[in-house]
């Protein structure tokens, strides 16, 4: 993997970890205040998207656990609102964009692998006895 790709991957990993930490911290603060917790509220307070939270199973499990505790404690659970058509379209567009990015990245990796195989073959032909 070229150095640029490693740098980008490292940056993405660090950004993910910062966002996850911020969301977990926000979730703890909401729980400590005894507020009913929803994905929408967490996303709003943590400064992230609902769609990202839905990809984080540990966060979703914790949200469900907190919602269950609130229900048991007699708190009124907030009603779950259905995502709007615009929201669903936006999520679909983001998914398509991500798919296209991954396709491009896969093609770059295939090209780099083919180039490396070519270099190895050339090196073997150059070093093999006649």
CSV table of C-alpha atoms in Angstrom, one decimal:
chain,number,residue,atom,x,y,z
A,1,UNK,CA,0.0,0.0,0.0
A,2,UNK,CA,1.5,3.4,-1.0
A,3,UNK,CA,2.4,5.8,1.8
A,4,UNK,CA,-0.4,8.1,0.8
A,5,UNK,CA,-3.0,5.3,1.3
A,6,UNK,CA,-1.6,4.4,4.7
A,7,UNK,CA,-1.7,8.1,5.8
A,8,UNK,CA,-5.3,8.4,4.6
A,9,UNK,CA,-6.3,5.1,6.3
A,10,UNK,CA,-4.6,6.2,9.5
A,11,UNK,CA,-6.4,9.6,9.4
A,12,UNK,CA,-9.7,7.9,8.8
A,13,UNK,CA,-9.1,5.5,11.7
A,14,UNK,CA,-8.2,8.3,14.0
A,15,UNK,CA,-11.2,10.4,12.9
A,16,UNK,CA,-13.4,7.3,13.5
A,17,UNK,CA,-12.0,6.8,17.0
A,18,UNK,CA,-12.5,10.5,17.9
A,19,UNK,CA,-16.1,10.4,16.7
A,20,UNK,CA,-16.8,7.2,18.5
A,21,UNK,CA,-15.2,8.6,21.8
A,22,UNK,CA,-17.3,11.8,21.4
A,23,UNK,CA,-20.5,9.7,20.9
A,24,UNK,CA,-19.8,7.4,23.8
A,25,UNK,CA,-19.0,10.4,26.1
A,26,UNK,CA,-22.3,12.1,25.0
A,27,UNK,CA,-24.2,8.9,25.6
A,28,UNK,CA,-22.8,8.7,29.1
A,29,UNK,CA,-23.7,12.3,29.8
A,30,UNK,CA,-27.3,11.8,28.6
A,31,UNK,CA,-27.6,8.6,30.7
A,32,UNK,CA,-26.2,10.4,33.8
A,33,UNK,CA,-28.8,13.1,33.4
A,34,UNK,CA,-31.6,10.5,33.2
A,35,UNK,CA,-32.7,11.8,29.8
A,36,UNK,CA,-34.4,9.4,27.4
A,37,UNK,CA,-31.8,8.5,24.8
A,38,UNK,CA,-32.6,8.2,21.0
A,39,UNK,CA,-30.3,7.8,18.0
A,40,UNK,CA,-31.5,11.2,16.8
A,41,UNK,CA,-30.7,12.9,20.1
A,42,UNK,CA,-27.3,11.3,20.4
A,43,UNK,CA,-26.4,12.3,16.8
A,44,UNK,CA,-27.5,15.8,17.4
A,45,UNK,CA,-25.6,16.2,20.7
A,46,UNK,CA,-22.5,14.4,19.5
A,47,UNK,CA,-22.3,16.2,16.2
A,48,UNK,CA,-22.5,13.1,14.0
A,49,UNK,CA,-25.0,11.6,11.7
A,50,UNK,CA,-27.8,9.1,12.6
A,51,UNK,CA,-26.7,6.8,9.7
A,52,UNK,CA,-23.2,6.6,11.2
A,53,UNK,CA,-24.6,5.7,14.6
A,54,UNK,CA,-26.6,2.9,13.0
A,55,UNK,CA,-23.4,1.4,11.8
A,56,UNK,CA,-22.0,1.3,15.4
A,57,UNK,CA,-23.4,-1.8,17.0
A,58,UNK,CA,-21.9,-1.1,20.4
A,59,UNK,CA,-23.5,2.3,20.5
A,60,UNK,CA,-26.9,0.9,19.4
A,61,UNK,CA,-26.7,-1.8,22.0
A,62,UNK,CA,-26.0,0.8,24.7
A,63,UNK,CA,-28.9,3.0,23.5
A,64,UNK,CA,-31.3,0.1,23.6
A,65,UNK,CA,-30.1,-0.8,27.1
A,66,UNK,CA,-30.6,2.7,28.3
A,67,UNK,CA,-34.0,2.8,26.7
A,68,UNK,CA,-35.0,-0.4,28.4
A,69,UNK,CA,-33.8,0.9,31.8
A,70,UNK,CA,-35.8,4.1,31.2
A,71,UNK,CA,-38.9,2.1,30.4
A,72,UNK,CA,-38.5,-0.1,33.5
A,73,UNK,CA,-38.0,3.0,35.6
A,74,UNK,CA,-41.3,4.4,34.5
A,75,UNK,CA,-40.0,7.0,32.1
A,76,UNK,CA,-42.1,7.6,29.0
A,77,UNK,CA,-40.2,6.5,26.0
A,78,UNK,CA,-40.1,8.9,23.1
A,79,UNK,CA,-41.8,7.7,20.0
A,80,UNK,CA,-39.6,6.5,17.2
A,81,UNK,CA,-40.1,8.6,14.2
A,82,UNK,CA,-39.9,7.1,10.7
A,83,UNK,CA,-37.1,8.5,8.6
A,84,UNK,CA,-38.4,11.0,6.0
A,85,UNK,CA,-38.2,10.3,2.3
A,86,UNK,CA,-35.5,13.1,2.0
A,87,UNK,CA,-33.5,11.5,4.7
A,88,UNK,CA,-33.7,8.1,3.1
A,89,UNK,CA,-32.7,9.5,-0.3
A,90,UNK,CA,-29.8,11.3,1.3
A,91,UNK,CA,-28.6,8.0,3.0
A,92,UNK,CA,-29.0,6.2,-0.3
A,93,UNK,CA,-27.0,8.8,-2.1
A,94,UNK,CA,-24.3,8.6,0.5
A,95,UNK,CA,-24.3,4.8,0.2
A,96,UNK,CA,-23.9,5.0,-3.6
A,97,UNK,CA,-21.1,7.6,-3.1
A,98,UNK,CA,-19.3,5.3,-0.7
A,99,UNK,CA,-19.7,2.3,-3.1
A,100,UNK,CA,-18.2,4.3,-5.9
A,101,UNK,CA,-15.3,5.3,-3.6
A,102,UNK,CA,-14.7,1.7,-2.7
A,103,UNK,CA,-14.9,0.6,-6.3
A,104,UNK,CA,-12.3,3.2,-7.3
A,105,UNK,CA,-10.1,2.2,-4.4
A,106,UNK,CA,-10.4,-1.5,-5.3
A,107,UNK,CA,-9.4,-0.7,-8.9
A,108,UNK,CA,-6.3,1.3,-7.6
A,109,UNK,CA,-5.3,-1.7,-5.5
A,110,UNK,CA,-5.8,-4.1,-8.4
A,111,UNK,CA,-3.7,-1.9,-10.6
A,112,UNK,CA,-1.0,-1.6,-8.0
A,113,UNK,CA,-1.0,-5.4,-7.4
A,114,UNK,CA,-0.7,-6.0,-11.2
A,115,UNK,CA,2.2,-3.6,-11.4
A,116,UNK,CA,3.9,-5.3,-8.5
A,117,UNK,CA,3.4,-8.7,-10.1
A,118,UNK,CA,4.9,-7.3,-13.3
A,119,UNK,CA,7.9,-6.0,-11.5
A,120,UNK,CA,8.4,-9.3,-9.7
A,121,UNK,CA,8.2,-11.2,-13.0
A,122,UNK,CA,10.6,-8.8,-14.6
A,123,UNK,CA,13.0,-9.2,-11.7
A,124,UNK,CA,12.8,-13.0,-11.9
A,125,UNK,CA,13.5,-13.0,-15.7
A,126,UNK,CA,16.4,-10.6,-15.2
A,127,UNK,CA,18.0,-12.7,-12.5
A,128,UNK,CA,17.4,-16.2,-13.8
A,129,UNK,CA,20.3,-18.0,-15.6
A,130,UNK,CA,20.0,-18.2,-19.4
